[in-house]
PDB file of C-alpha atoms in Angstrom:
ATOM      1  CA  UNK A   1    -167.996   1.219  -3.165  1.00  0.00           C
ATOM      2  CA  UNK A   2    -168.983   1.429   0.152  1.00  0.00           C
ATOM      3  CA  UNK A   3    -172.369   0.236   1.262  1.00  0.00           C
ATOM      4  CA  UNK A   4    -174.406   2.951   3.490  1.00  0.00           C
ATOM      5  CA  UNK A   5    -176.080   1.449   6.179  1.00  0.00           C
ATOM      6  CA  UNK A   6    -179.444   2.670   7.389  1.00  0.00           C
ATOM      7  CA  UNK A   7    -179.751   2.464  11.100  1.00  0.00           C
ATOM      8  CA  UNK A   8    -182.445  -0.929  12.325  1.00  0.00           C
ATOM      9  CA  UNK A   9    -185.295  -0.784  14.807  1.00  0.00           C
ATOM     10  CA  UNK A  10    -187.163  -3.673  15.885  1.00  0.00           C
ATOM     11  CA  UNK A  11    -189.790  -3.868  19.022  1.00  0.00           C
ATOM     12  CA  UNK A  12    -191.120  -6.749  20.294  1.00  0.00           C
ATOM     13  CA  UNK A  13    -194.697  -6.418  22.853  1.00  0.00           C
ATOM     14  CA  UNK A  14    -194.398  -9.912  25.372  1.00  0.00           C
ATOM     15  CA  UNK A  15    -197.159 -11.559  27.553  1.00  0.00           C
ATOM     16  CA  UNK A  16    -197.577 -14.464  29.378  1.00  0.00           C
ATOM     17  CA  UNK A  17    -199.764 -15.274  32.368  1.00  0.00           C
ATOM     18  CA  UNK A  18    -201.830 -18.115  35.073  1.00  0.00           C
ATOM     19  CA  UNK A  19    -204.926 -15.794  34.925  1.00  0.00           C
ATOM     20  CA  UNK A  20    -207.698 -17.622  37.829  1.00  0.00           C
ATOM     21  CA  UNK A  21    -211.182 -17.280  37.855  1.00  0.00           C
ATOM     22  CA  UNK A  22    -213.635 -18.277  40.042  1.00  0.00           C
ATOM     23  CA  UNK A  23    -217.431 -17.378  38.993  1.00  0.00           C
ATOM     24  CA  UNK A  24    -218.858 -18.506  42.358  1.00  0.00           C
ATOM     25  CA  UNK A  25    -216.726 -16.458  44.542  1.00  0.00           C
ATOM     26  CA  UNK A  26    -216.740 -13.750  41.849  1.00  0.00           C
ATOM     27  CA  UNK A  27    -212.615 -13.166  41.903  1.00  0.00           C
ATOM     28  CA  UNK A  28    -209.889 -12.633  39.457  1.00  0.00           C
ATOM     29  CA  UNK A  29    -206.554 -14.223  40.613  1.00  0.00           C
ATOM     30  CA  UNK A  30    -203.359 -13.344  38.831  1.00  0.00           C
ATOM     31  CA  UNK A  31    -201.331 -15.900  39.659  1.00  0.00           C
ATOM     32  CA  UNK A  32    -198.230 -15.039  37.645  1.00  0.00           C
ATOM     33  CA  UNK A  33    -198.810 -12.283  34.732  1.00  0.00           C
ATOM     34  CA  UNK A  34    -195.913 -10.652  32.612  1.00  0.00           C
ATOM     35  CA  UNK A  35    -195.926  -8.213  30.249  1.00  0.00           C
ATOM     36  CA  UNK A  36    -193.491  -5.830  28.564  1.00  0.00           C
ATOM     37  CA  UNK A  37    -191.691  -4.385  25.070  1.00  0.00           C
ATOM     38  CA  UNK A  38    -188.459  -4.879  24.457  1.00  0.00           C
ATOM     39  CA  UNK A  39    -186.730  -2.507  21.681  1.00  0.00           C
ATOM     40  CA  UNK A  40    -183.857  -3.242  19.911  1.00  0.00           C
ATOM     41  CA  UNK A  41    -181.976  -0.776  17.473  1.00  0.00           C
ATOM     42  CA  UNK A  42    -178.930  -0.896  15.474  1.00  0.00           C
ATOM     43  CA  UNK A  43    -177.509   2.258  15.217  1.00  0.00           C
ATOM     44  CA  UNK A  44    -174.781   1.003  13.122  1.00  0.00           C
ATOM     45  CA  UNK A  45    -173.755  -2.789  12.271  1.00  0.00           C
ATOM     46  CA  UNK A  46    -171.102  -2.890  14.904  1.00  0.00           C
ATOM     47  CA  UNK A  47    -172.757  -0.570  17.679  1.00  0.00           C
ATOM     48  CA  UNK A  48    -176.512  -1.852  18.779  1.00  0.00           C
ATOM     49  CA  UNK A  49    -178.312  -0.142  21.848  1.00  0.00           C
ATOM     50  CA  UNK A  50    -181.450  -2.326  23.607  1.00  0.00           C
ATOM     51  CA  UNK A  51    -184.256  -1.137  25.875  1.00  0.00           C
ATOM     52  CA  UNK A  52    -186.259  -3.225  28.062  1.00  0.00           C
ATOM     53  CA  UNK A  53    -189.293  -2.253  30.235  1.00  0.00           C
ATOM     54  CA  UNK A  54    -191.605  -4.994  32.168  1.00  0.00           C
ATOM     55  CA  UNK A  55    -194.454  -5.065  34.476  1.00  0.00           C
ATOM     56  CA  UNK A  56    -195.239  -8.673  36.570  1.00  0.00           C
ATOM     57  CA  UNK A  57    -198.073  -9.598  38.707  1.00  0.00           C
ATOM     58  CA  UNK A  58    -197.571 -12.474  40.965  1.00  0.00           C
ATOM     59  CA  UNK A  59    -197.780 -14.165  44.245  1.00  0.00           C
ATOM     60  CA  UNK A  60    -195.536 -15.814  46.665  1.00  0.00           C
ATOM     61  CA  UNK A  61    -196.047 -16.859  49.996  1.00  0.00           C
ATOM     62  CA  UNK A  62    -195.297 -15.494  53.129  1.00  0.00           C
ATOM     63  CA  UNK A  63    -191.911 -15.466  54.887  1.00  0.00           C
ATOM     64  CA  UNK A  64    -194.077 -15.859  58.297  1.00  0.00           C
ATOM     65  CA  UNK A  65    -195.342 -18.858  57.657  1.00  0.00           C
ATOM     66  CA  UNK A  66    -192.771 -20.549  59.997  1.00  0.00           C
ATOM     67  CA  UNK A  67    -193.366 -18.180  62.683  1.00  0.00           C
ATOM     68  CA  UNK A  68    -196.809 -19.169  63.086  1.00  0.00           C
ATOM     69  CA  UNK A  69    -196.649 -23.040  63.031  1.00  0.00           C
ATOM     70  CA  UNK A  70    -196.535 -22.997  66.844  1.00  0.00           C
ATOM     71  CA  UNK A  71    -199.807 -20.786  67.225  1.00  0.00           C
ATOM     72  CA  UNK A  72    -203.325 -21.982  65.948  1.00  0.00           C
ATOM     73  CA  UNK A  73    -203.184 -19.662  63.030  1.00  0.00           C
ATOM     74  CA  UNK A  74    -202.170 -20.162  59.513  1.00  0.00           C
ATOM     75  CA  UNK A  75    -202.048 -18.298  56.481  1.00  0.00           C
ATOM     76  CA  UNK A  76    -204.994 -18.549  54.158  1.00  0.00           C
ATOM     77  CA  UNK A  77    -203.662 -16.504  51.708  1.00  0.00           C
ATOM     78  CA  UNK A  78    -200.533 -16.062  49.494  1.00  0.00           C
ATOM     79  CA  UNK A  79    -199.027 -12.942  49.159  1.00  0.00           C
ATOM     80  CA  UNK A  80    -200.068 -10.683  45.550  1.00  0.00           C
ATOM     81  CA  UNK A  81    -197.128  -8.726  45.074  1.00  0.00           C
ATOM     82  CA  UNK A  82    -196.445  -6.007  42.062  1.00  0.00           C
ATOM     83  CA  UNK A  83    -193.326  -5.742  40.222  1.00  0.00           C
ATOM     84  CA  UNK A  84    -192.079  -2.998  37.859  1.00  0.00           C
ATOM     85  CA  UNK A  85    -188.083  -3.610  35.369  1.00  0.00           C
ATOM     86  CA  UNK A  86    -186.332  -1.567  33.221  1.00  0.00           C
ATOM     87  CA  UNK A  87    -182.795  -2.384  31.420  1.00  0.00           C
ATOM     88  CA  UNK A  88    -180.930  -1.242  28.724  1.00  0.00           C
ATOM     89  CA  UNK A  89    -177.583  -1.906  27.563  1.00  0.00           C
ATOM     90  CA  UNK A  90    -175.092  -0.615  24.704  1.00  0.00           C
ATOM     91  CA  UNK A  91    -172.716  -3.324  22.361  1.00  0.00           C
ATOM     92  CA  UNK A  92    -170.025  -1.923  20.632  1.00  0.00           C
ATOM     93  CA  UNK A  93    -168.227  -4.270  18.290  1.00  0.00           C
ATOM     94  CA  UNK A  94    -164.401  -3.114  16.922  1.00  0.00           C
ATOM     95  CA  UNK A  95    -162.858  -6.068  14.744  1.00  0.00           C
ATOM     96  CA  UNK A  96    -162.903  -9.391  16.904  1.00  0.00           C
ATOM     97  CA  UNK A  97    -163.347  -7.627  20.216  1.00  0.00           C
ATOM     98  CA  UNK A  98    -166.900  -6.430  21.694  1.00  0.00           C
ATOM     99  CA  UNK A  99    -167.495  -4.643  24.528  1.00  0.00           C
ATOM    100  CA  UNK A 100    -170.569  -3.889  26.581  1.00  0.00           C
ATOM    101  CA  UNK A 101    -172.262  -1.516  29.712  1.00  0.00           C
ATOM    102  CA  UNK A 102    -175.765  -2.050  30.865  1.00  0.00           C
ATOM    103  CA  UNK A 103    -177.603  -1.986  34.204  1.00  0.00           C
ATOM    104  CA  UNK A 104    -181.549  -2.504  35.490  1.00  0.00           C
ATOM    105  CA  UNK A 105    -183.871  -1.553  37.833  1.00  0.00           C
ATOM    106  CA  UNK A 106    -186.354  -3.319  39.784  1.00  0.00           C
ATOM    107  CA  UNK A 107    -189.244  -2.701  42.488  1.00  0.00           C
ATOM    108  CA  UNK A 108    -191.380  -4.860  43.698  1.00  0.00           C
ATOM    109  CA  UNK A 109    -194.485  -3.758  46.155  1.00  0.00           C
ATOM    110  CA  UNK A 110    -195.591  -6.324  48.576  1.00  0.00           C
ATOM    111  CA  UNK A 111    -199.615  -6.168  49.938  1.00  0.00           C
ATOM    112  CA  UNK A 112    -200.642  -7.811  53.633  1.00  0.00           C
ATOM    113  CA  UNK A 113    -201.594 -10.725  54.090  1.00  0.00           C
ATOM    114  CA  UNK A 114    -204.410 -11.930  56.406  1.00  0.00           C
ATOM    115  CA  UNK A 115    -204.492 -15.401  58.504  1.00  0.00           C
ATOM    116  CA  UNK A 116    -207.516 -17.331  59.397  1.00  0.00           C
ATOM    117  CA  UNK A 117    -208.170 -15.291  62.204  1.00  0.00           C
ATOM    118  CA  UNK A 118    -208.721 -12.333  60.132  1.00  0.00           C
ATOM    119  CA  UNK A 119    -205.943 -10.674  61.327  1.00  0.00           C
ATOM    120  CA  UNK A 120    -203.796  -8.361  58.966  1.00  0.00           C
ATOM    121  CA  UNK A 121    -200.141  -9.609  58.512  1.00  0.00           C
ATOM    122  CA  UNK A 122    -197.554  -7.015  57.892  1.00  0.00           C
ATOM    123  CA  UNK A 123    -195.781  -7.674  54.551  1.00  0.00           C
ATOM    124  CA  UNK A 124    -194.215  -3.914  53.380  1.00  0.00           C
ATOM    125  CA  UNK A 125    -191.414  -4.714  55.101  1.00  0.00           C
ATOM    126  CA  UNK A 126    -190.518  -7.121  52.094  1.00  0.00           C
ATOM    127  CA  UNK A 127    -190.576  -3.597  49.945  1.00  0.00           C
ATOM    128  CA  UNK A 128    -187.864  -2.509  47.617  1.00  0.00           C
ATOM    129  CA  UNK A 129    -185.188  -2.301  44.751  1.00  0.00           C
ATOM    130  CA  UNK A 130    -183.155  -3.904  42.974  1.00  0.00           C
ATOM    131  CA  UNK A 131    -180.640  -1.839  40.936  1.00  0.00           C
ATOM    132  CA  UNK A 132    -177.257  -3.193  38.693  1.00  0.00           C
ATOM    133  CA  UNK A 133    -174.503  -2.723  36.660  1.00  0.00           C
ATOM    134  CA  UNK A 134    -172.725  -4.707  34.699  1.00  0.00           C
ATOM    135  CA  UNK A 135    -170.186  -4.780  31.951  1.00  0.00           C
ATOM    136  CA  UNK A 136    -169.637  -7.219  29.318  1.00  0.00           C
ATOM    137  CA  UNK A 137    -166.270  -7.800  27.141  1.00  0.00           C
ATOM    138  CA  UNK A 138    -165.574 -10.482  24.702  1.00  0.00           C
ATOM    139  CA  UNK A 139    -164.136 -11.936  21.427  1.00  0.00           C
ATOM    140  CA  UNK A 140    -164.972 -14.072  18.204  1.00  0.00           C
ATOM    141  CA  UNK A 141    -162.678 -16.589  18.082  1.00  0.00           C
ATOM    142  CA  UNK A 142    -164.363 -17.779  15.198  1.00  0.00           C
ATOM    143  CA  UNK A 143    -167.773 -16.681  13.181  1.00  0.00           C
ATOM    144  CA  UNK A 144    -170.103 -18.529  15.402  1.00  0.00           C
ATOM    145  CA  UNK A 145    -167.925 -18.825  18.626  1.00  0.00           C
ATOM    146  CA  UNK A 146    -167.115 -16.500  21.138  1.00  0.00           C
ATOM    147  CA  UNK A 147    -165.743 -15.758  24.782  1.00  0.00           C
ATOM    148  CA  UNK A 148    -166.622 -13.318  27.534  1.00  0.00           C
ATOM    149  CA  UNK A 149    -166.067 -11.834  31.021  1.00  0.00           C
ATOM    150  CA  UNK A 150    -169.137  -9.841  32.677  1.00  0.00           C
ATOM    151  CA  UNK A 151    -168.576  -8.835  35.861  1.00  0.00           C
ATOM    152  CA  UNK A 152    -171.998  -7.421  37.347  1.00  0.00           C
ATOM    153  CA  UNK A 153    -172.693  -5.274  41.055  1.00  0.00           C
ATOM    154  CA  UNK A 154    -175.662  -4.806  42.632  1.00  0.00           C
ATOM    155  CA  UNK A 155    -177.334  -2.735  45.168  1.00  0.00           C
ATOM    156  CA  UNK A 156    -180.358  -3.987  46.735  1.00  0.00           C
ATOM    157  CA  UNK A 157    -182.666  -2.085  49.053  1.00  0.00           C
ATOM    158  CA  UNK A 158    -185.617  -3.056  51.124  1.00  0.00           C
ATOM    159  CA  UNK A 159    -188.453  -1.000  53.227  1.00  0.00           C
ATOM    160  CA  UNK A 160    -186.949  -2.985  56.150  1.00  0.00           C
ATOM    161  CA  UNK A 161    -183.451  -1.669  56.450  1.00  0.00           C
ATOM    162  CA  UNK A 162    -181.732  -5.156  57.868  1.00  0.00           C
ATOM    163  CA  UNK A 163    -182.014  -6.992  54.446  1.00  0.00           C
ATOM    164  CA  UNK A 164    -179.971  -4.562  52.488  1.00  0.00           C
ATOM    165  CA  UNK A 165    -177.049  -5.880  50.679  1.00  0.00           C
ATOM    166  CA  UNK A 166    -175.168  -5.410  48.435  1.00  0.00           C
ATOM    167  CA  UNK A 167    -172.550  -7.104  45.616  1.00  0.00           C
ATOM    168  CA  UNK A 168    -171.112  -8.460  42.687  1.00  0.00           C
ATOM    169  CA  UNK A 169    -170.639 -11.192  40.481  1.00  0.00           C
ATOM    170  CA  UNK A 170    -167.788 -12.192  37.273  1.00  0.00           C
ATOM    171  CA  UNK A 171    -168.696 -14.790  35.230  1.00  0.00           C
ATOM    172  CA  UNK A 172    -166.548 -15.651  32.066  1.00  0.00           C
ATOM    173  CA  UNK A 173    -167.731 -18.143  29.562  1.00  0.00           C
ATOM    174  CA  UNK A 174    -167.949 -19.924  26.202  1.00  0.00           C
ATOM    175  CA  UNK A 175    -171.058 -18.991  23.922  1.00  0.00           C
ATOM    176  CA  UNK A 176    -172.386 -18.678  20.048  1.00  0.00           C
ATOM    177  CA  UNK A 177    -175.516 -16.719  18.808  1.00  0.00           C
ATOM    178  CA  UNK A 178    -175.953 -19.467  15.781  1.00  0.00           C
ATOM    179  CA  UNK A 179    -176.903 -22.447  16.987  1.00  0.00           C
ATOM    180  CA  UNK A 180    -179.482 -22.902  13.928  1.00  0.00           C
ATOM    181  CA  UNK A 181    -182.415 -20.873  15.488  1.00  0.00           C
ATOM    182  CA  UNK A 182    -180.607 -20.950  18.932  1.00  0.00           C
ATOM    183  CA  UNK A 183    -178.449 -19.208  21.087  1.00  0.00           C
ATOM    184  CA  UNK A 184    -176.535 -19.875  23.813  1.00  0.00           C
ATOM    185  CA  UNK A 185    -173.660 -20.211  26.725  1.00  0.00           C
ATOM    186  CA  UNK A 186    -171.618 -22.137  29.197  1.00  0.00           C
ATOM    187  CA  UNK A 187    -170.333 -20.294  31.680  1.00  0.00           C
ATOM    188  CA  UNK A 188    -168.974 -20.338  35.408  1.00  0.00           C
ATOM    189  CA  UNK A 189    -167.874 -17.852  37.948  1.00  0.00           C
ATOM    190  CA  UNK A 190    -167.852 -16.092  41.545  1.00  0.00           C
ATOM    191  CA  UNK A 191    -170.548 -14.353  43.405  1.00  0.00           C
ATOM    192  CA  UNK A 192    -170.760 -12.935  46.957  1.00  0.00           C
ATOM    193  CA  UNK A 193    -172.863 -10.576  48.378  1.00  0.00           C
ATOM    194  CA  UNK A 194    -172.471  -8.559  51.835  1.00  0.00           C
ATOM    195  CA  UNK A 195    -175.623  -7.876  54.350  1.00  0.00           C
ATOM    196  CA  UNK A 196    -176.327  -4.646  56.123  1.00  0.00           C
ATOM    197  CA  UNK A 197    -177.239  -7.295  59.103  1.00  0.00           C
ATOM    198  CA  UNK A 198    -174.868 -10.278  59.371  1.00  0.00           C
TER     199      UNK A 198
END
């Protein structure tokens, strides 16, 4: 007799952050804070759908810092940014073989910074998004070891169009999903990126 399979779902909510409170200044800095969710839907035992959404509030240093060195101006605050990320994928198994397709989208918005002279430094040229599409095909060599090939293509678009680029990556490797409580992979590959402005 066959065993009926009921689809299974799993949800994960997560958050991690570096929140700094300066009571004498009455200021709270979210230096690197991330929150998100992951949803996994096992439609069938050999068909799995995943979706993830994540938001990040963080800080970086300005790309203009080096340009200010010859002057009397210097940056006194790091650059704040807000980043949204979403991804989805679906994986199907065919006996010992498996294949998957997926994609992701990341959008980042930067706030302007200031130097010690009170001048505003425009950082909005860095605003942009990165879109990726990827695939994977693999084979289970044994119950605990698999091999795979994964091509990925990306498109990067920014407010300053001279920063635009697109490229691809192809990796191949060996992995395992059953190393005690751990899983992992060892891989190697090739990547290239072509920029709109050489």
